[in-house]
Coordinates of C-alpha atoms and ligand atoms in Angstrom, one line a residue:
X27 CA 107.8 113.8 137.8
X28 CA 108.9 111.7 134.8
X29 CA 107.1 111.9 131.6
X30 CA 107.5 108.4 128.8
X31 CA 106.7 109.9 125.1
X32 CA 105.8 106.3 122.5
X33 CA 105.5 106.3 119.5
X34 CA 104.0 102.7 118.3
X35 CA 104.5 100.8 115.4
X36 CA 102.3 99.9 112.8
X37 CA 103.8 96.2 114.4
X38 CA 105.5 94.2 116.5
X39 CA 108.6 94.9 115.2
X40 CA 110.8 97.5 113.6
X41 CA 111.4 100.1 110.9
X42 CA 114.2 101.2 108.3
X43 CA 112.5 104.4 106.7
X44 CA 111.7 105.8 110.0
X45 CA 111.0 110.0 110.2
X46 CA 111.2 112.6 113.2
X47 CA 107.6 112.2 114.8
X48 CA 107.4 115.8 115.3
X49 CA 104.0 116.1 117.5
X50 CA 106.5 114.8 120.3
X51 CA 108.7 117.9 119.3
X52 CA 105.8 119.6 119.9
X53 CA 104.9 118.3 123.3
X54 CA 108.3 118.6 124.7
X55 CA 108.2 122.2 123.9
X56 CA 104.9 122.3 125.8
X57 CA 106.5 120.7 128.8
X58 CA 107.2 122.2 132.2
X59 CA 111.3 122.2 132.4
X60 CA 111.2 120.5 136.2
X61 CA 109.5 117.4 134.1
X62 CA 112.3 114.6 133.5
X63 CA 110.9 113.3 129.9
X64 CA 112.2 110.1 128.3
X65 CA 111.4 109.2 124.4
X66 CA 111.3 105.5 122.7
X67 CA 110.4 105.1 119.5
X68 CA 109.5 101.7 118.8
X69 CA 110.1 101.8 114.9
X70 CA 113.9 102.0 115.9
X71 CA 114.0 100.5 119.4
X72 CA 112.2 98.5 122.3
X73 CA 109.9 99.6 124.3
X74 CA 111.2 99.6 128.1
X75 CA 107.8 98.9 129.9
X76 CA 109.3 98.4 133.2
X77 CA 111.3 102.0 133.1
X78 CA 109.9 103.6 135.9
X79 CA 108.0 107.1 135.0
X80 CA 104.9 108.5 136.3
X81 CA 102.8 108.9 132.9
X82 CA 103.0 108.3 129.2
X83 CA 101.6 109.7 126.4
X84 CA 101.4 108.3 122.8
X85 CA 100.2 109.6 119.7
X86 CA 97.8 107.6 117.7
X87 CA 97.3 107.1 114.2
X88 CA 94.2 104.7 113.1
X89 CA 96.9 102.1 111.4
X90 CA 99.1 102.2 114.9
X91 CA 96.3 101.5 116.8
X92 CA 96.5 98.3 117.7
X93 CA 100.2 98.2 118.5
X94 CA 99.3 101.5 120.6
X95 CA 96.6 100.1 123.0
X96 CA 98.4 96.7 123.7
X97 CA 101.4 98.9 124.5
X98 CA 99.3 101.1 126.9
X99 CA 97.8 97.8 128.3
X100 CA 101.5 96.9 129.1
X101 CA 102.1 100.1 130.7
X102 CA 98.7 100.4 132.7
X103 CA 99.2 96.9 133.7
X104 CA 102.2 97.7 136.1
X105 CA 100.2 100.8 137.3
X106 CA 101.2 104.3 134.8
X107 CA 98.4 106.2 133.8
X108 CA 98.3 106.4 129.6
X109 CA 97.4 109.5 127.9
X110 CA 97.0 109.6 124.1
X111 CA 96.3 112.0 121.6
X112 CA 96.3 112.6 117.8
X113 CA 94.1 111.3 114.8
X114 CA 92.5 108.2 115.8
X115 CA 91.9 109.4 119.3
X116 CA 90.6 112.3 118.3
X117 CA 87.9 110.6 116.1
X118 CA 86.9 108.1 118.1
X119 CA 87.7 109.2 121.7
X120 CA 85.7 106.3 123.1
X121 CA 87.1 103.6 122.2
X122 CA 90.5 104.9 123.3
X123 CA 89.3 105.3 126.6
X124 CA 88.9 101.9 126.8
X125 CA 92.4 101.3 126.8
X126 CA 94.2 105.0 128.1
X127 CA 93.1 106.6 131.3
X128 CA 93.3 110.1 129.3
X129 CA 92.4 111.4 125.9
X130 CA 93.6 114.4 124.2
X131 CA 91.1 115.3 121.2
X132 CA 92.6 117.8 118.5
X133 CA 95.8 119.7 118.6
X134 CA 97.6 119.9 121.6
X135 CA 99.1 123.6 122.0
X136 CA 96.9 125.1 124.8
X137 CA 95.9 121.8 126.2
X138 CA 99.3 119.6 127.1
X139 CA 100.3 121.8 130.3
X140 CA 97.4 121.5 132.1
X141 CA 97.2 117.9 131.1
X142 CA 100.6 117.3 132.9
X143 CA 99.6 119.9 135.3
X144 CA 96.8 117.7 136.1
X145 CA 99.1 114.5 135.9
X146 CA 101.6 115.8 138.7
X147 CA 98.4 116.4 141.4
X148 CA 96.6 112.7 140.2
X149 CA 93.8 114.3 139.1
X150 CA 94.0 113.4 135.0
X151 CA 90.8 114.2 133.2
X152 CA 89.5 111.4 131.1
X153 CA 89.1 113.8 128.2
X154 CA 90.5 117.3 127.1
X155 CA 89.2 119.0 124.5
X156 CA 90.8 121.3 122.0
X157 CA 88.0 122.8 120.6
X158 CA 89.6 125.9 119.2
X159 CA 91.9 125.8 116.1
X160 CA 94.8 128.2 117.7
X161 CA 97.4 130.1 116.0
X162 CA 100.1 128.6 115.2
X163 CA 103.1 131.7 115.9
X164 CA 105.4 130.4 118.6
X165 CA 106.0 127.1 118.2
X166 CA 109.2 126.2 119.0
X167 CA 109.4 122.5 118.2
X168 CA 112.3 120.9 120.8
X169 CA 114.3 118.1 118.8
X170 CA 116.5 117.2 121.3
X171 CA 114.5 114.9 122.0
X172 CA 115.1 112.7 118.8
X173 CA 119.1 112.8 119.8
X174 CA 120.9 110.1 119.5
X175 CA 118.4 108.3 117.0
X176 CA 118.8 106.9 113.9
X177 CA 116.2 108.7 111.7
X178 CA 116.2 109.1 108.3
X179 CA 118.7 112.0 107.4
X180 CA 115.9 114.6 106.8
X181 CA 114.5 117.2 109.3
X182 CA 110.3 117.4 109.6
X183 CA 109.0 120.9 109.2
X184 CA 105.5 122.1 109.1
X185 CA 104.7 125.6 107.5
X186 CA 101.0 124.9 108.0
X187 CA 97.8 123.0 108.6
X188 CA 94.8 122.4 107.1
X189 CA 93.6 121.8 103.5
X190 CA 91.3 123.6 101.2
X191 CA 90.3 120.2 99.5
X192 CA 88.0 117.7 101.0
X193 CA 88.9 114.5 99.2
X194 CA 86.1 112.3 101.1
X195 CA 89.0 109.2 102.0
X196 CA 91.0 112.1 103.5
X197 CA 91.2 112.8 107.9
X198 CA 92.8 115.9 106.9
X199 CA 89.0 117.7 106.9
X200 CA 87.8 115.7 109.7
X201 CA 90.9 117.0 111.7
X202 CA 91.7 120.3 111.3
X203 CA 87.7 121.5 109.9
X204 CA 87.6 124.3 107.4
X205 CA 90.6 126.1 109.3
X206 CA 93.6 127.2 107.4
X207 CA 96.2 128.1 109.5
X208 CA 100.0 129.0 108.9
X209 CA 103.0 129.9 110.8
X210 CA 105.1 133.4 110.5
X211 CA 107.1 132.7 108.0
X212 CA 110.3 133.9 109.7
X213 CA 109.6 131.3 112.3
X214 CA 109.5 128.9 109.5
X215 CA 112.6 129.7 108.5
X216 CA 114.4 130.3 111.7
X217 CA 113.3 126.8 112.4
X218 CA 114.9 125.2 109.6
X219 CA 118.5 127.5 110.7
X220 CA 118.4 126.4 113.7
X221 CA 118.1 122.4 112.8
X222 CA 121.6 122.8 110.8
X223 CA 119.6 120.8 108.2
X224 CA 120.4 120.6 104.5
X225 CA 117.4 118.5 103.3
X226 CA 114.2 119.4 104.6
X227 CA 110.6 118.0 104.7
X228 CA 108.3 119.9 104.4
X229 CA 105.1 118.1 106.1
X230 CA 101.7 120.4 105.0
X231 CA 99.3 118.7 103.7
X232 CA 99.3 121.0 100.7
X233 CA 101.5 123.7 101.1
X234 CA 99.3 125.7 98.3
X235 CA 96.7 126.7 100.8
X236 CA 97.6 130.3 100.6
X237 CA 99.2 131.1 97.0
X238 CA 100.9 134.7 97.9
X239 CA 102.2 133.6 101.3
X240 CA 104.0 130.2 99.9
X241 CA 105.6 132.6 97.6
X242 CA 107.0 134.6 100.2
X243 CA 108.0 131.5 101.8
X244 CA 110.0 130.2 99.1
X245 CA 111.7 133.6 98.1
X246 CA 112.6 133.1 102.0
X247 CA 114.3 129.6 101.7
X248 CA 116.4 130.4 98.5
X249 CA 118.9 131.7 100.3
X250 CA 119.4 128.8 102.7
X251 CA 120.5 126.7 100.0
X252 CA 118.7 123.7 101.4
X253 CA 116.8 121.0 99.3
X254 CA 113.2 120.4 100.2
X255 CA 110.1 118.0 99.4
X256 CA 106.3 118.4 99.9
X257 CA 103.3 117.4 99.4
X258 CA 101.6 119.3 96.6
X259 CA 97.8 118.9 94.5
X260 CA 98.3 118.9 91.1
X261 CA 96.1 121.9 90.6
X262 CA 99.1 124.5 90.8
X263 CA 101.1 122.9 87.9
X264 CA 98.7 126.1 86.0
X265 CA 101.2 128.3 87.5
X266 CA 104.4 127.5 86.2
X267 CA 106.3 130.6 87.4
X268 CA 105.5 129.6 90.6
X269 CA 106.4 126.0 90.1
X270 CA 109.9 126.8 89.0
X271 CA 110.4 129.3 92.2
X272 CA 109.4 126.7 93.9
X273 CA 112.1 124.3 92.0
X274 CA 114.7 127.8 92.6
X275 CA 114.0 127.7 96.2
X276 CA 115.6 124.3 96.9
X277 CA 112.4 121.6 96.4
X278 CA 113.9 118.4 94.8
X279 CA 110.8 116.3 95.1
X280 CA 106.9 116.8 95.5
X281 CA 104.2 114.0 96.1
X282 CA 100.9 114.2 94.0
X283 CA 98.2 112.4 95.0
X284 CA 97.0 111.4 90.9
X285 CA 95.0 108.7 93.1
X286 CA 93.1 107.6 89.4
X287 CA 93.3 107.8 85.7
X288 CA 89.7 107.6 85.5
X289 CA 87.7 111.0 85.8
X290 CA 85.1 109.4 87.0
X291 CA 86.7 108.1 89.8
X292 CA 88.0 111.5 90.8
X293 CA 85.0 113.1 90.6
X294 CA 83.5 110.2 92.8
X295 CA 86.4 111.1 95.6
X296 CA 86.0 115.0 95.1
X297 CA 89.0 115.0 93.4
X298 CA 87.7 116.2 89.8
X299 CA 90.1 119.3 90.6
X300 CA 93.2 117.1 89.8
X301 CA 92.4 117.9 86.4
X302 CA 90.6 121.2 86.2
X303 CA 93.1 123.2 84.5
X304 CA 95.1 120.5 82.5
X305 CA 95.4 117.1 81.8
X306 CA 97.9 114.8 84.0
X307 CA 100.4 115.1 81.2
X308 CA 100.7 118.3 80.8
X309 CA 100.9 118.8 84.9
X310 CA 103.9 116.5 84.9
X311 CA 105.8 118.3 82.4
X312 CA 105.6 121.7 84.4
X313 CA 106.8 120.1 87.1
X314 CA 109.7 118.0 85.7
X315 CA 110.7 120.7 83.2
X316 CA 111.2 122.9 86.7
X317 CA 113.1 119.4 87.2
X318 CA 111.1 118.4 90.5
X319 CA 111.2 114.7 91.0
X320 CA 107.6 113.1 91.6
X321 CA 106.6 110.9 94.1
X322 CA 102.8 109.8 92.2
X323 CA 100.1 108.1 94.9
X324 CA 97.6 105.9 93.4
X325 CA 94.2 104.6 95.3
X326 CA 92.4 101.7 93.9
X327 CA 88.7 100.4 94.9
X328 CA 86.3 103.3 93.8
X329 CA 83.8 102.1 91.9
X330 CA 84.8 102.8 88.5
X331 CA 88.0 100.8 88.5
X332 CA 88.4 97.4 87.2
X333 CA 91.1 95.1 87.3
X334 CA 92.8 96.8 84.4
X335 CA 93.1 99.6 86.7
X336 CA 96.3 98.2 88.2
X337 CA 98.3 97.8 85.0
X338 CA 97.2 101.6 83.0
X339 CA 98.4 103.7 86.5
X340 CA 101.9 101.6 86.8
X341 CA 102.4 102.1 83.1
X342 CA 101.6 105.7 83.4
X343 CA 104.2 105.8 86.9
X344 CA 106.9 104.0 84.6
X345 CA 106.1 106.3 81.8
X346 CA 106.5 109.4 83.5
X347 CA 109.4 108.1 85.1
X348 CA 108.4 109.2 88.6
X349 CA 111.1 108.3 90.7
X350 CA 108.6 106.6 93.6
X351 CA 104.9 105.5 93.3
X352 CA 102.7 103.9 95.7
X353 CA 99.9 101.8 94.8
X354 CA 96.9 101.3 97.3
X355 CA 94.1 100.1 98.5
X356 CA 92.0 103.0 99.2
X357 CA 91.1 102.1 103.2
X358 CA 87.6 103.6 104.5
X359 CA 89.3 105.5 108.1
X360 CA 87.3 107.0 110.9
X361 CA 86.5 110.2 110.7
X362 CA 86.7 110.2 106.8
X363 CA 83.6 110.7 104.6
X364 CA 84.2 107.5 103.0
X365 CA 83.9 105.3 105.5
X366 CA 80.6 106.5 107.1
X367 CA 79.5 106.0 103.1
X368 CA 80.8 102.5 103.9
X369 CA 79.3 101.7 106.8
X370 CA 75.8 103.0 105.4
X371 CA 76.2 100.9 102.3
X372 CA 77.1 97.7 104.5
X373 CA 80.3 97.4 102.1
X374 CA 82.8 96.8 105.1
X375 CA 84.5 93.6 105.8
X376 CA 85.3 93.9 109.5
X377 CA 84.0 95.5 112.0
X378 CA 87.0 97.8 112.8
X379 CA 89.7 96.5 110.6
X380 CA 92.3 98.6 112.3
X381 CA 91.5 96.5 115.6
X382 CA 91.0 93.3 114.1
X383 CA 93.4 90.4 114.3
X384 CA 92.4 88.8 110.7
X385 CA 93.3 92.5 109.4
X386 CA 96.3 92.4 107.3
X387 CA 98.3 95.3 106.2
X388 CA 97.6 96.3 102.4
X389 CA 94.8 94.2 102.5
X390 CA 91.3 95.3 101.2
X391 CA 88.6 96.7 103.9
X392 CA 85.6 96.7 102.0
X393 CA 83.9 95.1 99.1
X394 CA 84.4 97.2 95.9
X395 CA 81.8 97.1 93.3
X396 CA 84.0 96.6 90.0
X397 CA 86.3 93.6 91.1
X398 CA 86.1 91.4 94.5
X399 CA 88.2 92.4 97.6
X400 CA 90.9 89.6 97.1
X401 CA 91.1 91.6 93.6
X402 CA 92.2 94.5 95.2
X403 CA 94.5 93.7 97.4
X404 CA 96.0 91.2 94.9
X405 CA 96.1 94.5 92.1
X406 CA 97.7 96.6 94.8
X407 CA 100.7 94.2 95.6
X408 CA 101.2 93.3 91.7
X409 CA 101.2 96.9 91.1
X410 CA 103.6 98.0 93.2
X411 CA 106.1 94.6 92.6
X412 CA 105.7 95.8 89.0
X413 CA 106.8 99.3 90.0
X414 CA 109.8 98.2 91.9
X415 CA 111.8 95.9 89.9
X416 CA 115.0 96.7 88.4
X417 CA 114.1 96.9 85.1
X418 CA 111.7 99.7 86.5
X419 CA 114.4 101.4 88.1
X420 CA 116.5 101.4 85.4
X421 CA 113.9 103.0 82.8
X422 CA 113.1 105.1 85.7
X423 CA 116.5 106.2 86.2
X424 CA 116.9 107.6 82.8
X425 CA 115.4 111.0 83.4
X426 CA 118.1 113.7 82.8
X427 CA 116.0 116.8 84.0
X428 CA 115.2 115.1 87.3
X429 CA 116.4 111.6 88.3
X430 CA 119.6 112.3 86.6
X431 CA 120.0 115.9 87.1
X432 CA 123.2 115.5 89.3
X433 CA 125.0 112.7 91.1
X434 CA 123.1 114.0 94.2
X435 CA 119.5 114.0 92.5
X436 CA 120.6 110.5 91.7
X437 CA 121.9 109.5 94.7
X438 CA 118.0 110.3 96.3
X439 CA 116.6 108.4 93.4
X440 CA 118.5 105.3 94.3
X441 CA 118.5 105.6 98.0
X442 CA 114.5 106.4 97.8
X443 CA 113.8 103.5 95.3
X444 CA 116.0 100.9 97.6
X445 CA 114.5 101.7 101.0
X446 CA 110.6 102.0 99.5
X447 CA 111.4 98.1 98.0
X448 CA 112.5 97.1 101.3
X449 CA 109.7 98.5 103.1
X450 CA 106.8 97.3 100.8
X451 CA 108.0 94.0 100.8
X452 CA 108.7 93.9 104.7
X453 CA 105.2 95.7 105.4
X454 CA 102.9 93.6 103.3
X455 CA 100.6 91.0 104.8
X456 CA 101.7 91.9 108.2
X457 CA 99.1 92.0 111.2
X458 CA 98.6 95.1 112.9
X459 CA 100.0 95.3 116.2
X460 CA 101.2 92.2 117.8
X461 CA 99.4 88.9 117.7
X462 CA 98.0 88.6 121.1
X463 CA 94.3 89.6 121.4
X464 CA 93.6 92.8 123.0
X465 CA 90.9 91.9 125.1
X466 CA 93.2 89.4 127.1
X467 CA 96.6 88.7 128.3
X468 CA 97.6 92.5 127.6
X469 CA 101.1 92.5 128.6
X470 CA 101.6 89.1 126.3
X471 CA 100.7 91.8 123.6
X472 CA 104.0 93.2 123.8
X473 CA 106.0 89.9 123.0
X474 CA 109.4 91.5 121.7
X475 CA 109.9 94.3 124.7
X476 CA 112.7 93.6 127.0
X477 CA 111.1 92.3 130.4
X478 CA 113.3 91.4 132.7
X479 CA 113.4 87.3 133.4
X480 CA 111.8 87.5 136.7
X481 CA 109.0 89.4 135.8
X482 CA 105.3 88.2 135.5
X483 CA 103.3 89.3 132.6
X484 CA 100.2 90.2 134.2
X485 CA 96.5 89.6 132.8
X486 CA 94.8 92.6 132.0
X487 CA 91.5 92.9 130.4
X488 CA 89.7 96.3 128.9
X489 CA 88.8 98.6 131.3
X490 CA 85.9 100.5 131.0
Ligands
LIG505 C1 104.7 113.1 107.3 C2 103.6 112.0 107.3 C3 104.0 110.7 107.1 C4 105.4 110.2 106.9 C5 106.0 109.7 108.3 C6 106.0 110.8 109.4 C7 106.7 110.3 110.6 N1 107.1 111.1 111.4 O1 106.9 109.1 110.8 C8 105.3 109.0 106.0 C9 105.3 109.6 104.6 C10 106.3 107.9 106.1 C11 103.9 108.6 106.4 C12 103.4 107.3 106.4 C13 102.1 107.0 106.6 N2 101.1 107.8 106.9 CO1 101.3 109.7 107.2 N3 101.3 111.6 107.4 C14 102.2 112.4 107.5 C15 101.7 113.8 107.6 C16 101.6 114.5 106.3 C17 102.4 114.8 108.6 C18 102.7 114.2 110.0 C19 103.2 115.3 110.9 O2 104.4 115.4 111.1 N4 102.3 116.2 111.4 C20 102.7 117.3 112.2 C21 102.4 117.0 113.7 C22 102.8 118.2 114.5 O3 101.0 116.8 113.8 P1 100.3 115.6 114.5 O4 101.2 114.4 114.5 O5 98.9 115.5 114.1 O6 100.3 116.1 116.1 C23 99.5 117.1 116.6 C24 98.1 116.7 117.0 O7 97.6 115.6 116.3 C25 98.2 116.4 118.5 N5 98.8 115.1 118.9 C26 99.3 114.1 118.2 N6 99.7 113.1 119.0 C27 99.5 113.4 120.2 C28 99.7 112.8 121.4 C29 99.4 113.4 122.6 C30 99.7 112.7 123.9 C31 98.8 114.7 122.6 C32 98.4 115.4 123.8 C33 98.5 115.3 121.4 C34 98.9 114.7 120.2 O8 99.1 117.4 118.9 C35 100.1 117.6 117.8 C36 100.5 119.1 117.8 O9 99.3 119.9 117.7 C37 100.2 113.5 108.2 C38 99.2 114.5 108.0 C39 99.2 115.7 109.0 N7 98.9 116.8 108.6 O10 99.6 115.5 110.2 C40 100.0 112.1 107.5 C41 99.0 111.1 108.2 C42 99.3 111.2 109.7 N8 99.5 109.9 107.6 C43 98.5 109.0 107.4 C44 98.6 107.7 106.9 C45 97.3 106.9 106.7 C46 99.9 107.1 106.8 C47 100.2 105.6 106.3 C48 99.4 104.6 107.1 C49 99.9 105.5 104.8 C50 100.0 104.1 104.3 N9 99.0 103.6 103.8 O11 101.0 103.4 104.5 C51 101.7 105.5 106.5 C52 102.1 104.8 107.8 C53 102.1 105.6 109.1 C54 102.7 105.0 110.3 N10 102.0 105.3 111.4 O12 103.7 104.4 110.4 C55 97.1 109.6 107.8 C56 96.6 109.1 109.1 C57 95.1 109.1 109.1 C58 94.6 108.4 110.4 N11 93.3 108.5 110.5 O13 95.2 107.9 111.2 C59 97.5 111.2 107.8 C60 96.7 112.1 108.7 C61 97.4 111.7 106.3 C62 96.0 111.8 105.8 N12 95.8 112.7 104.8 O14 95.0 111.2 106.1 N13 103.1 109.7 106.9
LIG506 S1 94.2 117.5 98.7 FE1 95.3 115.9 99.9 S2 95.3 116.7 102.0 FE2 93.8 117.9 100.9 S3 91.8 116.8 101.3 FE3 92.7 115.9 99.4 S4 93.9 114.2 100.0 FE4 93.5 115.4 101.8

């Protein structure tokens, strides 16, 4: 049996900044060893539709969408069964069954076996269910897969999953429930040995979850001499000792979601803990003094922002020298609290924007109340133009404890700030998935993939 791992793009088209997807990791681990597996990525290559193999399986995000189900019409179109799995599925299983003969809904240890199991006798379910959250000690994610191409020069780790927050634009909740769960730490670390790795990623969505047990997990990594980034709330800048073992146990960089100036606006998104022991200032110095670099994240559109809001948060970004910022729109997803608040309040512009042709990328989904929609998305581009010029750079740049802390610190600044330019610029405006409509000639949908001459692109519509 051959099994085709995809990973869609957010487009037609591809990538520079692209990362390990590590849920294919995962599944490979997961596979039966007499299963041939091949692996495209489509941010770095073409999709192959006409490679023989007997299923594929894809992992959907809400913003890949699109790309995903016109590349599973492709596929079904010349007769391989689809599976897919991961956020978007998982929230909104029927509508991906229109387009996949299988769907996998939650995580997929203690599911993917018998799902290939299933696969080999032609039997596939239409849906499997991981209902359970289960342990995470074992996994034994198999990069070999990602051999021979060109990531970005960092290795994907996660410690953990799960967050205590509930930030109501965040799928993290919707996902993984009120669960908490974290891997041995020794398997962490043997892990990150075993990739050979010198600059690590650490992918939790707040690595803070369990105060005493990230301690022992960063007294653990000091002695690999690595350097690591994260994902971190704001909240633990109250312990500094903790932030500088963090800063002693290799992490370089850490993105904070600040997401607004305005309490108000926090306290509208459940956020008000972003500043419940200190104000943003004071945060940033424990963190910079420990001389971590910060990548700040910005969401515009809650109801207490105005078109001012733009300007004060890159000022503050510039300020506070953080050596990357993004500046969005904040984007109502399934799953989310936010958008069933949407919905209710008739405030969306389309239907399902992440399906919708007119949909364009770092555009506005919904009608905010203190500016218009063309507002927002207008704020959002100017704001991060404004954050990546040169002259931004340069002031930027000028940050001895952290952007300038050694050639190599500097080297990440420059690197970070050139490839973040690119990829804002090349993302903006952009059409999800290709341009054909779903509903029709699917395998037009997948415009740019190598067909051979001879081939017929064969009309496909939805299947039920
Ligand atoms: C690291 C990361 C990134 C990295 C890129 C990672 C990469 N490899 O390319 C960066 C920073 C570039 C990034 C960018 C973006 N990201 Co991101 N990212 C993450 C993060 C933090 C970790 C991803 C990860 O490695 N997870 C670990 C793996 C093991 O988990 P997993 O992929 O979920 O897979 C498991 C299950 O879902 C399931 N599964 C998944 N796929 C499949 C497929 C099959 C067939 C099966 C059976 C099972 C299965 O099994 C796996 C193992 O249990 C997640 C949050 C999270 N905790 O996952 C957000 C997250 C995925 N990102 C998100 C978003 C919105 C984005 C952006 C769109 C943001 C933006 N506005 O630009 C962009 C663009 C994403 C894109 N598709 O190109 C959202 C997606 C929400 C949604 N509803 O889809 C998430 C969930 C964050 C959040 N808080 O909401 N991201
Ligand atoms: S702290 Fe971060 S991961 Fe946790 S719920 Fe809020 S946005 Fe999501």
């Amino acid at each position: 049996m051959k099994l085709t791992f995809v990973r869609p793009n957010l487009f037609d088209g591809r990538s520079f900044d692209a990362m390990h997807p590590l849920c294919f990791a995962i599944l490979k681990s997961l596979t039966p060893a007499d299963v041939t597996t091949a692996f495209y990525d489509e941010r770095l290559e073409y999709i192959p539709l006409d490679d023989p193999t007997d299923l594929v399986a894809m992992t959907v995000e809400t913003y890949t969408a699109r790309r995903a189900y016109q590349i599973a019409n492709g596929y079904r179109s010349r007769g391989v069964p689809v599976v897919i799995g991961g956020y978007h599925p998982t929230f909104l299983p029927d509508e991906a069954l229109q387009f996949a003969d299988s769907v996998v809904i939650g995580d997929a240890e203690g599911v993917w076996p018998q799902v290939v199991e299933d696969a080999r006798n032609g039997r596939l379910q239409r849906i499997y269910r991981q209902d359970d959250f289960p342990p995470l000690a074992g996994t034994r994610p198999d990069r070999r897969i990602f051999k021979g191409k060109r990531y970005a020069p960092c290795t994907l780790v996660q410690y953990g999953r799960g967050c205590k927050y509930n930030c109501n634009f965040c799928s993290i909740r919707a996902f993984y429930g009120t669960v908490l769960r974290q891997r041995p730490i020794g398997e962490v670390i043997d892990e990150i040995k075993r990739s050979r790795s010198r600059a690590i990623f650490l992918v939790d969505d707040n690595i803070f979850v369990d105060i005493p047990k990230a301690k022992e997990l960063f007294e653990a990594l000091i002695p690999l001499r690595i350097s690591w980034s994260c994902q971190v709330s704001i909240d633990i800048a109250h312990d500094s000792a903790l932030v500088q073992l963090m800063a002693r146990s290799g992490c370089i960089n850490a993105l904070i979601g600040f997401e607004s100036l305005n309490p108000k606006n926090l306290a509208q998104m459940r956020k008000a803990w972003n500043l419940k022991f200190s104000d943003y200032q004071t945060s940033i110095k424990v963190f910079q003094d420990a001389g971590i670099m910060i990548y700040g994240t910005f969401l515009f559109g809650y109801d207490h922002d105005t078109v001012d809001a733009f300007d004060e948060a890159v000022d503050f970004a510039i300020g506070n020298k953080f050596y990357l910022a993004n500046f969005n729109p904040l984007t109502p997803t399934p799953g989310a609290d936010l958008y069933r608040q949407m919905e209710d309040e008739k405030r969306l512009i389309f239907d399902r924007w992440w399906l919708d042709p007119n949909f364009r990328y770092g555009h506005a989904t919904f009608h905010p109340r203190g500016m218009t929609a063309d507002e927002l998305t207008a704020g959002c581009l100017r704001a991060r133009m404004r954050f990546n010029t040169y002259g931004s750079l340069l002031r930027r740049a000028w940050a001895p404890r952290t952007n300038l802390r050694s050639p190599f610190r500097f080297g990440v600044f420059l690197l970070s700030n050139l490839i973040s330019k690119r990829e804002i610029m090349s993302k903006q405006g952009r059409q999800l998935g290709s341009a054909a409509p779903l509903e029709q000639d699917a395998a037009c949908g997948l415009a740019l993939a190598r067909r051979p001459a001879t081939a017929k692109p064969q009309a496909v519509g939805v299947s039920p």
